[in-house]
mmCIF file of C-alpha atoms and ligand atoms in Angstrom:
data_model
loop_
_atom_site.group_PDB
_atom_site.id
_atom_site.type_symbol
_atom_site.label_atom_id
_atom_site.label_comp_id
_atom_site.label_asym_id
_atom_site.label_seq_id
_atom_site.Cartn_x
_atom_site.Cartn_y
_atom_site.Cartn_z
ATOM 1 C CA UNK A 18 74.742 108.070 81.237
ATOM 2 C CA UNK A 19 74.880 107.006 84.879
ATOM 3 C CA UNK A 20 71.819 107.481 87.080
ATOM 4 C CA UNK A 21 72.483 110.131 89.736
ATOM 5 C CA UNK A 22 71.168 109.972 93.288
ATOM 6 C CA UNK A 23 71.536 112.733 95.882
ATOM 7 C CA UNK A 24 71.190 112.201 99.643
ATOM 8 C CA UNK A 25 70.242 115.314 101.625
ATOM 9 C CA UNK A 26 70.176 116.180 105.336
ATOM 10 C CA UNK A 27 70.650 119.395 107.308
ATOM 11 C CA UNK A 28 74.399 119.601 107.890
ATOM 12 C CA UNK A 29 75.759 117.004 105.425
ATOM 13 C CA UNK A 30 78.074 115.707 108.132
ATOM 14 C CA UNK A 31 76.081 112.982 109.949
ATOM 15 C CA UNK A 32 73.201 111.294 108.092
ATOM 16 C CA UNK A 33 73.573 112.011 104.364
ATOM 17 C CA UNK A 34 77.301 111.093 104.249
ATOM 18 C CA UNK A 35 76.324 107.700 105.703
ATOM 19 C CA UNK A 36 73.461 107.391 103.205
ATOM 20 C CA UNK A 37 75.855 108.254 100.354
ATOM 21 C CA UNK A 38 78.413 105.657 101.433
ATOM 22 C CA UNK A 39 75.861 102.933 102.098
ATOM 23 C CA UNK A 40 73.954 103.338 98.828
ATOM 24 C CA UNK A 41 77.212 103.584 96.862
ATOM 25 C CA UNK A 42 78.303 100.265 98.368
ATOM 26 C CA UNK A 43 75.148 98.582 97.056
ATOM 27 C CA UNK A 44 75.280 99.891 93.465
ATOM 28 C CA UNK A 45 77.638 99.258 90.528
ATOM 29 C CA UNK A 46 79.814 102.375 90.185
ATOM 30 C CA UNK A 47 79.754 102.345 86.385
ATOM 31 C CA UNK A 48 75.975 102.811 86.264
ATOM 32 C CA UNK A 49 75.196 104.942 89.319
ATOM 33 C CA UNK A 50 76.625 108.087 90.908
ATOM 34 C CA UNK A 51 75.717 108.835 94.531
ATOM 35 C CA UNK A 52 76.416 112.191 96.181
ATOM 36 C CA UNK A 53 75.179 114.065 99.260
ATOM 37 C CA UNK A 54 74.500 117.645 100.326
ATOM 38 C CA UNK A 55 73.082 119.647 103.219
ATOM 39 C CA UNK A 56 70.361 122.271 103.242
ATOM 40 C CA UNK A 57 72.506 124.315 105.663
ATOM 41 C CA UNK A 58 75.946 125.797 105.044
ATOM 42 C CA UNK A 59 77.546 125.563 108.522
ATOM 43 C CA UNK A 60 79.834 122.647 107.705
ATOM 44 C CA UNK A 61 80.689 123.268 104.041
ATOM 45 C CA UNK A 62 84.143 121.902 103.213
ATOM 46 C CA UNK A 63 84.367 119.766 106.347
ATOM 47 C CA UNK A 64 84.635 115.986 106.430
ATOM 48 C CA UNK A 65 81.840 113.894 107.961
ATOM 49 C CA UNK A 66 81.360 113.848 111.746
ATOM 50 C CA UNK A 67 83.928 111.478 113.274
ATOM 51 C CA UNK A 68 81.122 109.387 114.773
ATOM 52 C CA UNK A 69 79.647 108.820 111.279
ATOM 53 C CA UNK A 70 83.106 107.932 109.957
ATOM 54 C CA UNK A 71 83.644 105.454 112.839
ATOM 55 C CA UNK A 72 80.194 103.891 112.425
ATOM 56 C CA UNK A 73 80.706 103.383 108.692
ATOM 57 C CA UNK A 74 84.225 102.044 109.245
ATOM 58 C CA UNK A 75 82.848 99.496 111.707
ATOM 59 C CA UNK A 76 80.558 98.223 108.946
ATOM 60 C CA UNK A 77 83.304 98.164 106.321
ATOM 61 C CA UNK A 78 82.551 101.442 104.541
ATOM 62 C CA UNK A 79 85.018 104.336 104.217
ATOM 63 C CA UNK A 80 83.326 107.765 104.088
ATOM 64 C CA UNK A 81 86.319 109.715 105.407
ATOM 65 C CA UNK A 82 87.124 111.403 102.075
ATOM 66 C CA UNK A 83 83.709 113.053 101.664
ATOM 67 C CA UNK A 84 83.415 116.854 101.956
ATOM 68 C CA UNK A 85 80.252 118.653 103.033
ATOM 69 C CA UNK A 86 78.536 120.921 100.542
ATOM 70 C CA UNK A 87 75.292 122.842 100.421
ATOM 71 C CA UNK A 88 72.362 121.904 98.170
ATOM 72 C CA UNK A 89 72.334 124.103 95.064
ATOM 73 C CA UNK A 90 69.680 124.874 92.415
ATOM 74 C CA UNK A 91 71.477 122.872 89.693
ATOM 75 C CA UNK A 92 71.125 119.718 91.834
ATOM 76 C CA UNK A 93 67.470 119.577 90.828
ATOM 77 C CA UNK A 94 68.382 119.146 87.175
ATOM 78 C CA UNK A 95 71.587 117.194 87.646
ATOM 79 C CA UNK A 96 70.159 114.447 89.883
ATOM 80 C CA UNK A 97 67.488 111.904 88.990
ATOM 81 C CA UNK A 98 66.511 111.058 92.570
ATOM 82 C CA UNK A 99 66.809 113.171 95.725
ATOM 83 C CA UNK A 100 66.355 111.427 99.085
ATOM 84 C CA UNK A 101 65.867 113.486 102.241
ATOM 85 C CA UNK A 102 66.296 112.250 105.805
ATOM 86 C CA UNK A 103 63.408 113.938 107.618
ATOM 87 C CA UNK A 104 60.250 116.001 107.262
ATOM 88 C CA UNK A 105 62.090 119.238 107.909
ATOM 89 C CA UNK A 106 64.582 118.455 105.095
ATOM 90 C CA UNK A 107 61.607 117.636 102.853
ATOM 91 C CA UNK A 108 60.048 121.032 103.533
ATOM 92 C CA UNK A 109 63.343 122.886 102.973
ATOM 93 C CA UNK A 110 64.284 121.001 99.803
ATOM 94 C CA UNK A 111 60.864 121.099 98.126
ATOM 95 C CA UNK A 112 60.696 124.845 98.851
ATOM 96 C CA UNK A 113 63.822 125.256 96.695
ATOM 97 C CA UNK A 114 62.574 123.010 93.864
ATOM 98 C CA UNK A 115 62.131 125.168 90.736
ATOM 99 C CA UNK A 116 59.145 123.270 89.326
ATOM 100 C CA UNK A 117 56.830 120.282 89.798
ATOM 101 C CA UNK A 118 59.183 117.913 87.980
ATOM 102 C CA UNK A 119 62.005 118.834 90.368
ATOM 103 C CA UNK A 120 59.713 118.527 93.401
ATOM 104 C CA UNK A 121 58.656 115.035 92.276
ATOM 105 C CA UNK A 122 62.294 113.880 92.517
ATOM 106 C CA UNK A 123 62.322 114.548 96.279
ATOM 107 C CA UNK A 124 61.448 111.576 98.482
ATOM 108 C CA UNK A 125 61.549 110.863 102.199
ATOM 109 C CA UNK A 126 64.159 108.149 102.725
ATOM 110 C CA UNK A 127 62.264 105.936 105.176
ATOM 111 C CA UNK A 128 59.164 106.005 102.954
ATOM 112 C CA UNK A 129 61.044 103.390 100.934
ATOM 113 C CA UNK A 130 60.693 101.036 103.900
ATOM 114 C CA UNK A 131 57.504 102.247 105.606
ATOM 115 C CA UNK A 132 55.485 103.773 102.798
ATOM 116 C CA UNK A 133 53.380 106.773 103.836
ATOM 117 C CA UNK A 134 54.292 106.511 107.535
ATOM 118 C CA UNK A 135 56.400 109.706 107.505
ATOM 119 C CA UNK A 136 59.247 108.240 109.532
ATOM 120 C CA UNK A 137 62.325 110.453 109.998
ATOM 121 C CA UNK A 138 65.926 109.329 110.106
ATOM 122 C CA UNK A 139 66.629 111.118 113.416
ATOM 123 C CA UNK A 140 69.370 113.728 113.580
ATOM 124 C CA UNK A 141 72.081 111.987 115.661
ATOM 125 C CA UNK A 142 74.221 115.131 116.102
ATOM 126 C CA UNK A 143 73.385 115.530 119.804
ATOM 127 C CA UNK A 144 73.316 111.805 120.551
ATOM 128 C CA UNK A 145 76.007 109.309 121.535
ATOM 129 C CA UNK A 146 77.555 106.664 119.292
ATOM 130 C CA UNK A 147 74.448 104.465 119.611
ATOM 131 C CA UNK A 148 72.415 107.149 117.837
ATOM 132 C CA UNK A 149 74.749 106.842 114.864
ATOM 133 C CA UNK A 150 74.514 103.031 114.887
ATOM 134 C CA UNK A 151 70.716 103.353 114.820
ATOM 135 C CA UNK A 152 70.896 105.800 111.899
ATOM 136 C CA UNK A 153 73.190 103.379 110.071
ATOM 137 C CA UNK A 154 70.743 100.486 110.559
ATOM 138 C CA UNK A 155 67.806 102.561 109.292
ATOM 139 C CA UNK A 156 69.737 103.801 106.261
ATOM 140 C CA UNK A 157 71.083 100.337 105.487
ATOM 141 C CA UNK A 158 67.538 98.964 105.386
ATOM 142 C CA UNK A 159 66.273 101.820 103.177
ATOM 143 C CA UNK A 160 69.310 101.749 100.873
ATOM 144 C CA UNK A 161 68.901 98.010 100.232
ATOM 145 C CA UNK A 162 65.371 98.655 98.975
ATOM 146 C CA UNK A 163 66.408 101.706 96.945
ATOM 147 C CA UNK A 164 69.348 99.834 95.382
ATOM 148 C CA UNK A 165 67.172 96.843 94.401
ATOM 149 C CA UNK A 166 64.628 99.185 92.846
ATOM 150 C CA UNK A 167 67.211 101.227 90.945
ATOM 151 C CA UNK A 168 69.009 98.156 89.624
ATOM 152 C CA UNK A 169 65.692 96.680 88.406
ATOM 153 C CA UNK A 170 64.585 100.009 86.869
ATOM 154 C CA UNK A 171 67.851 100.551 85.036
ATOM 155 C CA UNK A 172 68.846 97.071 83.898
HETATM 156 P P1 4NP B 196 73.099 116.039 109.759
HETATM 157 O O1 4NP B 196 73.297 116.444 111.302
HETATM 158 O O2 4NP B 196 71.979 116.930 109.233
HETATM 159 O O3 4NP B 196 72.693 114.609 109.834
HETATM 160 O O4 4NP B 196 74.414 116.288 109.082
HETATM 161 C C1 4NP B 196 73.546 117.766 111.704
HETATM 162 C C2 4NP B 196 74.832 118.195 111.860
HETATM 163 C C3 4NP B 196 75.083 119.487 112.272
HETATM 164 C C4 4NP B 196 74.040 120.332 112.536
HETATM 165 C C5 4NP B 196 72.746 119.902 112.387
HETATM 166 C C6 4NP B 196 72.511 118.620 111.963
HETATM 167 N N1 4NP B 196 74.284 121.648 112.987
HETATM 168 O O5 4NP B 196 73.344 122.357 113.296
HETATM 169 O O6 4NP B 196 75.455 122.064 113.032
#
């Protein structure tokens, strides 16, 4: 059975689609499934923000086929690891976790790089393209660490 990892942000159009694409690119597809979701429902069914698509494309990753969806209760049982982008996502997601086991699956993404420092991947929605490039760099760094860890854990 493949290991399943879920990336979560607020809208599922800017940060978590990038996180999904980046982590996917670092893991063997036969052993790992990566998906993403948003805590909010405003963009359900839409593709990622065009600035996220362009940023990923510039780094050789195609996220254009993704579709936004909202986090649902079954995600807590279906996924093995749930990574959130910021403290607000952490609060929203852990509030929905049905039990302690589910809550323990939820981790702040940048904690993988800067353990215990509570660093957010900033919401780039209201920023220019450079905000998206910065988000990509942060996620790329975190996803490299996560991928190494997962591959070691599951080999
Ligand atoms: P994301 O960015 O959480 O990184 O997808 C956002 C996109 C849209 C909204 C908020 C955040 N919004 O409020 O519509």
